[in-house]
Amino acid sequence: MKLCRFGQDRLGVVIGDMVHDVTAAQDQIRAQAPYDMRGDAVIAALPEWRGRIDEMAKSAPGAPLASVQLLPPVARWTKTMAAPTNYRDHIAEMEANRAGAPSKMGPDIGKAGIFLKANSSVIGMNEEIPIRFSDRRNDHEAEIVIVIGKTGTDISQERALDHVAGYALGLDMTVRGPEDRSFRKSVDGYTPLGPWIVTADEIADPDDIPFTLSVNGDKRQDSNTQHMVYSMRRLIEFASSFYTLYPGDLLYTGTPKGVGPVQPGDIIRVNALPQFGELRMNVRAHKIGG
Ligand code: MN
């Protein structure tokens, strides 16, 4: 199932190039969810509701995907996690760019840990990426994103995939510079996510997802999750050894080589297996005050 959010907080199922409105399910699920729950009620309810949502989608009228504004596919989540240096070829690229100056963090994800991006930096395809520091280098990082499906902590690798609701395409945008990584990567709009969530059952092997990124039609990143230093299972085990993971939590799994700068006016496209769709983001200049 391909689950999206669109328009004014509506829930949709994508079938072909149509979006079928299943907001009635979202309304019922949210009405039953405690206000103080951690995580996203719809994602948490998916195992129970999946069949009913499928049925509703079949009978709901569809609207062409191209006619709707796609929001981030999760409405409420507790944290946006991201793996640094999780592809060896990107580590080599970072070290080369650093030109001899030693890294504070080090290239070992096991030592550097998972970092957090502000939830407020996440945007959907309905928005554009607003470049805030055009005098500095602003880089794209194409990443496959895990969407957590159920609450868990100290999750073993053996059970890790049981905690996955699905996957999506993401961009971990970065302002280059001396500030703390979390600060530089949490600028408003610097964490695009979309176009929808592909549920885990549609992905045969999450550690074998080919994906590419292009800027204005030029391919810059071209890799496969099989080249990750920490696999999907190991990332979940690692993150959950520090944090309880909640439904809807996002885990950006790292970027391969080919990271490069973007400018206002650029169009970034991230593609993977066909079921992921395409994350297409316009880049614009930030306007002071909005
Ligand atoms: Mn990244």
Coordinates of C-alpha atoms and ligand atoms in Angstrom, one line a residue:
M1 CA 0.0 0.0 0.0
K2 CA 1.1 3.5 -0.8
L3 CA -0.1 5.9 1.9
C4 CA 0.0 9.7 1.4
R5 CA -1.3 12.8 3.0
F6 CA -2.6 15.6 0.9
G7 CA -4.6 18.8 0.7
Q8 CA -5.8 20.0 4.1
D9 CA -4.7 17.1 6.3
R10 CA -6.3 14.4 4.2
L11 CA -5.3 10.7 4.1
G12 CA -5.0 9.0 0.7
V13 CA -4.1 5.7 -0.8
V14 CA -2.2 5.9 -4.1
I15 CA -3.2 3.4 -6.8
G16 CA -1.6 4.0 -10.1
D17 CA -1.5 7.7 -10.7
M18 CA -4.7 8.4 -8.6
V19 CA -5.1 9.3 -5.0
H20 CA -8.1 7.7 -3.2
D21 CA -9.4 9.7 -0.2
V22 CA -9.6 7.6 3.0
T23 CA -9.8 10.5 5.4
A24 CA -12.8 8.9 7.1
A25 CA -10.5 6.2 8.5
Q26 CA -8.1 8.8 9.7
D27 CA -10.9 10.6 11.5
Q28 CA -12.1 7.5 13.3
I29 CA -8.5 6.4 14.3
R30 CA -7.7 9.8 15.6
A31 CA -11.0 10.1 17.6
Q32 CA -10.0 6.9 19.4
A33 CA -6.4 7.9 20.1
P34 CA -5.4 9.4 23.5
Y35 CA -4.3 13.0 23.1
D36 CA -1.0 12.4 24.9
M37 CA 0.0 9.3 22.9
R38 CA 3.5 9.4 21.5
G39 CA 3.7 8.9 17.8
D40 CA 1.3 8.9 15.0
A41 CA -2.2 7.3 15.6
V42 CA -2.8 6.4 12.0
I43 CA 0.6 4.7 11.6
A44 CA 0.1 2.9 14.9
A45 CA -3.3 1.7 13.8
L46 CA -2.2 0.4 10.4
P47 CA -1.9 -3.3 11.3
E48 CA -5.5 -3.3 12.5
W49 CA -6.9 -0.9 9.9
R50 CA -5.0 -2.0 6.8
G51 CA -7.8 -4.2 5.4
R52 CA -10.5 -1.6 5.9
I53 CA -8.4 1.2 4.4
D54 CA -7.8 -1.0 1.4
E55 CA -11.6 -1.5 1.0
M56 CA -12.3 2.1 1.4
A57 CA -9.7 3.1 -1.2
K58 CA -11.3 0.8 -3.7
S59 CA -14.7 2.5 -3.4
A60 CA -13.5 6.1 -2.8
P61 CA -13.3 8.4 -5.8
G62 CA -9.8 9.1 -7.0
A63 CA -8.1 12.3 -7.9
P64 CA -5.1 12.5 -10.2
L65 CA -1.9 12.6 -8.2
A66 CA -0.8 15.6 -10.2
S67 CA -3.8 17.6 -9.0
V68 CA -3.2 17.3 -5.3
Q69 CA -0.7 18.9 -2.9
L70 CA 1.3 16.2 -1.2
L71 CA 2.1 16.8 2.5
P72 CA 4.7 14.9 4.4
P73 CA 3.2 11.3 4.6
V74 CA 3.3 11.2 8.5
A75 CA 1.3 13.8 10.5
R76 CA 2.8 13.4 14.0
W77 CA 6.0 11.8 15.0
T78 CA 8.3 12.1 18.0
K79 CA 11.7 12.4 16.3
T80 CA 13.6 12.7 13.0
M81 CA 16.7 10.5 13.3
A82 CA 19.5 10.4 10.7
A83 CA 22.5 8.2 10.2
P84 CA 25.8 10.0 9.4
T85 CA 28.5 8.5 7.2
N86 CA 26.6 5.3 6.4
Y87 CA 28.1 4.7 2.9
R88 CA 31.8 4.1 2.6
D89 CA 32.1 6.0 -0.7
H90 CA 30.5 9.1 0.9
I91 CA 33.0 8.8 3.9
A92 CA 35.9 8.9 1.4
E93 CA 34.3 11.9 -0.3
M94 CA 33.9 13.8 3.0
E95 CA 37.5 13.1 4.0
A96 CA 38.7 14.4 0.7
N97 CA 36.6 17.5 1.0
R98 CA 38.0 18.2 4.4
A99 CA 41.5 18.4 2.9
G100 CA 43.5 17.2 5.8
A101 CA 41.6 19.0 8.6
P102 CA 40.5 16.2 11.1
S103 CA 36.9 15.6 11.6
K104 CA 35.4 16.2 15.0
M105 CA 32.9 13.4 14.5
G106 CA 35.0 10.7 12.9
P107 CA 33.7 8.6 10.1
D108 CA 32.7 5.6 12.2
I109 CA 28.9 5.6 12.7
G110 CA 29.3 3.3 15.7
K111 CA 31.2 6.1 17.5
A112 CA 29.5 9.1 15.9
G113 CA 26.0 7.8 16.7
I114 CA 22.6 8.7 15.2
F115 CA 21.9 12.4 15.1
L116 CA 18.6 14.3 15.3
K117 CA 17.1 16.8 12.9
A118 CA 14.3 19.2 14.1
N119 CA 10.8 17.8 13.2
S120 CA 10.0 21.3 12.0
S121 CA 12.5 21.0 9.2
V122 CA 10.4 18.2 7.5
I123 CA 8.4 19.3 4.4
G124 CA 6.4 17.5 1.7
M125 CA 6.3 17.9 -2.0
N126 CA 3.7 20.7 -1.6
E127 CA 6.5 23.0 -0.5
E128 CA 9.9 24.1 -1.9
I129 CA 13.3 23.9 -0.3
P130 CA 14.0 27.5 1.0
I131 CA 17.8 28.1 0.8
R132 CA 18.6 30.3 3.8
F133 CA 22.3 30.9 3.4
S134 CA 22.9 31.4 -0.3
D135 CA 26.5 32.6 0.3
R136 CA 27.3 29.2 1.8
R137 CA 27.3 25.7 0.3
N138 CA 23.9 24.0 0.6
D139 CA 24.2 20.3 -0.2
H140 CA 21.7 17.6 -1.2
E141 CA 21.8 14.1 0.4
A142 CA 19.4 11.5 -1.1
E143 CA 18.4 9.0 1.5
I144 CA 16.0 6.1 2.0
V145 CA 13.9 6.7 5.1
I146 CA 12.5 4.2 7.5
V147 CA 9.0 5.0 9.0
I148 CA 8.7 3.2 12.3
G149 CA 5.4 1.3 12.8
K150 CA 5.3 0.3 16.4
T151 CA 6.7 1.2 19.8
G152 CA 9.9 -0.5 20.9
T153 CA 13.2 -0.1 22.7
D154 CA 16.3 -2.3 22.7
I155 CA 15.0 -3.9 19.5
S156 CA 17.2 -6.7 18.3
Q157 CA 18.2 -7.0 14.6
E158 CA 16.1 -10.2 14.4
R159 CA 13.0 -8.3 15.3
A160 CA 13.9 -4.9 13.8
L161 CA 11.8 -5.2 10.6
D162 CA 8.7 -6.0 12.6
H163 CA 8.9 -2.4 13.8
V164 CA 8.9 -0.9 10.3
A165 CA 5.6 0.5 8.9
G166 CA 7.3 1.3 5.6
Y167 CA 9.8 3.4 3.7
A168 CA 9.9 6.7 1.8
L169 CA 12.3 8.9 -0.1
G170 CA 14.0 11.7 1.7
L171 CA 16.5 14.5 1.4
D172 CA 18.8 15.4 4.3
M173 CA 19.7 18.9 3.2
T174 CA 22.8 20.5 4.8
V175 CA 24.3 24.0 5.2
R176 CA 28.1 23.4 5.2
G177 CA 29.9 25.2 8.0
P178 CA 31.3 25.0 11.5
E179 CA 28.0 24.8 13.6
D180 CA 26.8 21.7 15.2
R181 CA 25.5 19.2 12.6
S182 CA 22.0 19.1 14.1
F183 CA 21.8 22.9 13.9
R184 CA 22.9 23.1 10.2
K185 CA 20.6 20.3 9.1
S186 CA 17.5 21.5 10.9
V187 CA 16.9 24.7 8.8
D188 CA 13.2 25.0 7.9
G189 CA 12.5 22.9 4.9
Y190 CA 15.8 21.0 4.9
T191 CA 14.2 17.6 5.4
P192 CA 12.0 16.8 2.5
L193 CA 10.0 13.5 2.7
G194 CA 7.7 11.8 0.3
P195 CA 5.9 11.4 -2.0
W196 CA 4.2 8.7 0.1
I197 CA 5.0 5.8 2.4
V198 CA 5.4 2.4 0.7
T199 CA 4.4 -0.2 3.3
A200 CA 7.0 -2.7 4.2
D201 CA 5.3 -5.6 2.6
E202 CA 5.9 -4.1 -0.9
I203 CA 9.7 -4.0 -0.3
A204 CA 11.2 -7.5 -0.8
D205 CA 14.6 -6.6 0.7
P206 CA 15.2 -3.2 2.3
D207 CA 18.9 -3.8 2.1
D208 CA 18.7 -3.9 -1.7
I209 CA 17.0 -0.7 -2.8
P210 CA 18.6 1.0 -5.7
F211 CA 18.2 4.8 -5.7
T212 CA 19.3 7.9 -7.6
L213 CA 19.3 11.7 -7.3
S214 CA 19.5 14.2 -10.1
V215 CA 19.7 17.9 -10.1
N216 CA 18.2 19.6 -13.2
G217 CA 18.3 16.3 -15.0
D218 CA 22.0 15.5 -14.2
K219 CA 22.4 12.4 -12.2
R220 CA 24.6 13.0 -9.2
Q221 CA 23.9 10.1 -6.8
D222 CA 23.4 6.5 -7.8
S223 CA 23.7 3.8 -5.2
N224 CA 21.9 1.0 -3.4
T225 CA 21.1 0.4 0.3
Q226 CA 23.2 -2.8 0.0
H227 CA 26.2 -0.5 0.3
M228 CA 25.2 0.8 3.7
V229 CA 27.7 0.4 6.5
Y230 CA 24.9 -0.3 9.0
S231 CA 22.0 -2.2 7.5
M232 CA 18.4 -1.3 8.1
R233 CA 18.1 -3.8 10.9
R234 CA 21.3 -2.6 12.5
L235 CA 20.3 1.0 12.3
I236 CA 17.0 0.2 14.1
E237 CA 18.9 -1.8 16.8
F238 CA 21.4 1.0 17.2
A239 CA 18.8 3.8 17.4
S240 CA 16.6 1.8 19.8
S241 CA 19.6 1.1 22.1
F242 CA 19.4 4.8 23.0
Y243 CA 15.8 5.8 22.2
T244 CA 12.4 4.3 22.4
L245 CA 11.1 4.3 18.8
Y246 CA 7.4 5.3 18.3
P247 CA 5.0 4.9 15.4
G248 CA 5.7 7.4 12.7
D249 CA 9.3 8.1 13.9
L250 CA 11.6 8.8 10.9
L251 CA 15.0 7.3 10.4
Y252 CA 17.0 8.8 7.5
T253 CA 19.5 6.0 6.7
G254 CA 22.4 8.0 5.2
T255 CA 23.6 9.1 1.8
P256 CA 26.1 7.7 -0.7
K257 CA 28.7 9.6 -2.7
G258 CA 27.8 12.4 -5.1
V259 CA 26.7 14.9 -2.5
G260 CA 26.9 18.4 -4.0
P261 CA 25.6 21.9 -3.8
V262 CA 22.2 23.3 -5.0
Q263 CA 21.0 26.8 -5.8
P264 CA 17.6 28.5 -5.9
G265 CA 16.0 27.5 -9.2
D266 CA 17.3 24.0 -9.1
I267 CA 15.0 20.9 -9.3
I268 CA 16.0 17.9 -7.3
R269 CA 14.6 14.5 -8.1
V270 CA 15.1 11.3 -6.0
N271 CA 14.0 8.0 -7.5
A272 CA 14.2 4.4 -6.3
L273 CA 12.1 1.3 -7.0
P274 CA 9.0 2.3 -8.9
Q275 CA 6.7 1.8 -5.9
F276 CA 8.5 4.7 -4.1
G277 CA 7.3 7.2 -6.8
E278 CA 9.5 10.3 -7.2
L279 CA 10.4 12.9 -4.6
R280 CA 10.6 16.0 -6.7
M281 CA 11.6 19.2 -4.9
N282 CA 12.1 22.8 -6.2
V283 CA 14.8 24.8 -4.6
R284 CA 14.1 28.5 -3.9
A285 CA 15.7 31.4 -2.0
H286 CA 14.4 31.9 1.6
K287 CA 12.6 35.2 2.0
I288 CA 13.3 37.1 5.2
G289 CA 10.4 36.6 7.6
G290 CA 8.8 33.8 5.6
Ligands
MN1 MN 22.5 12.5 5.7

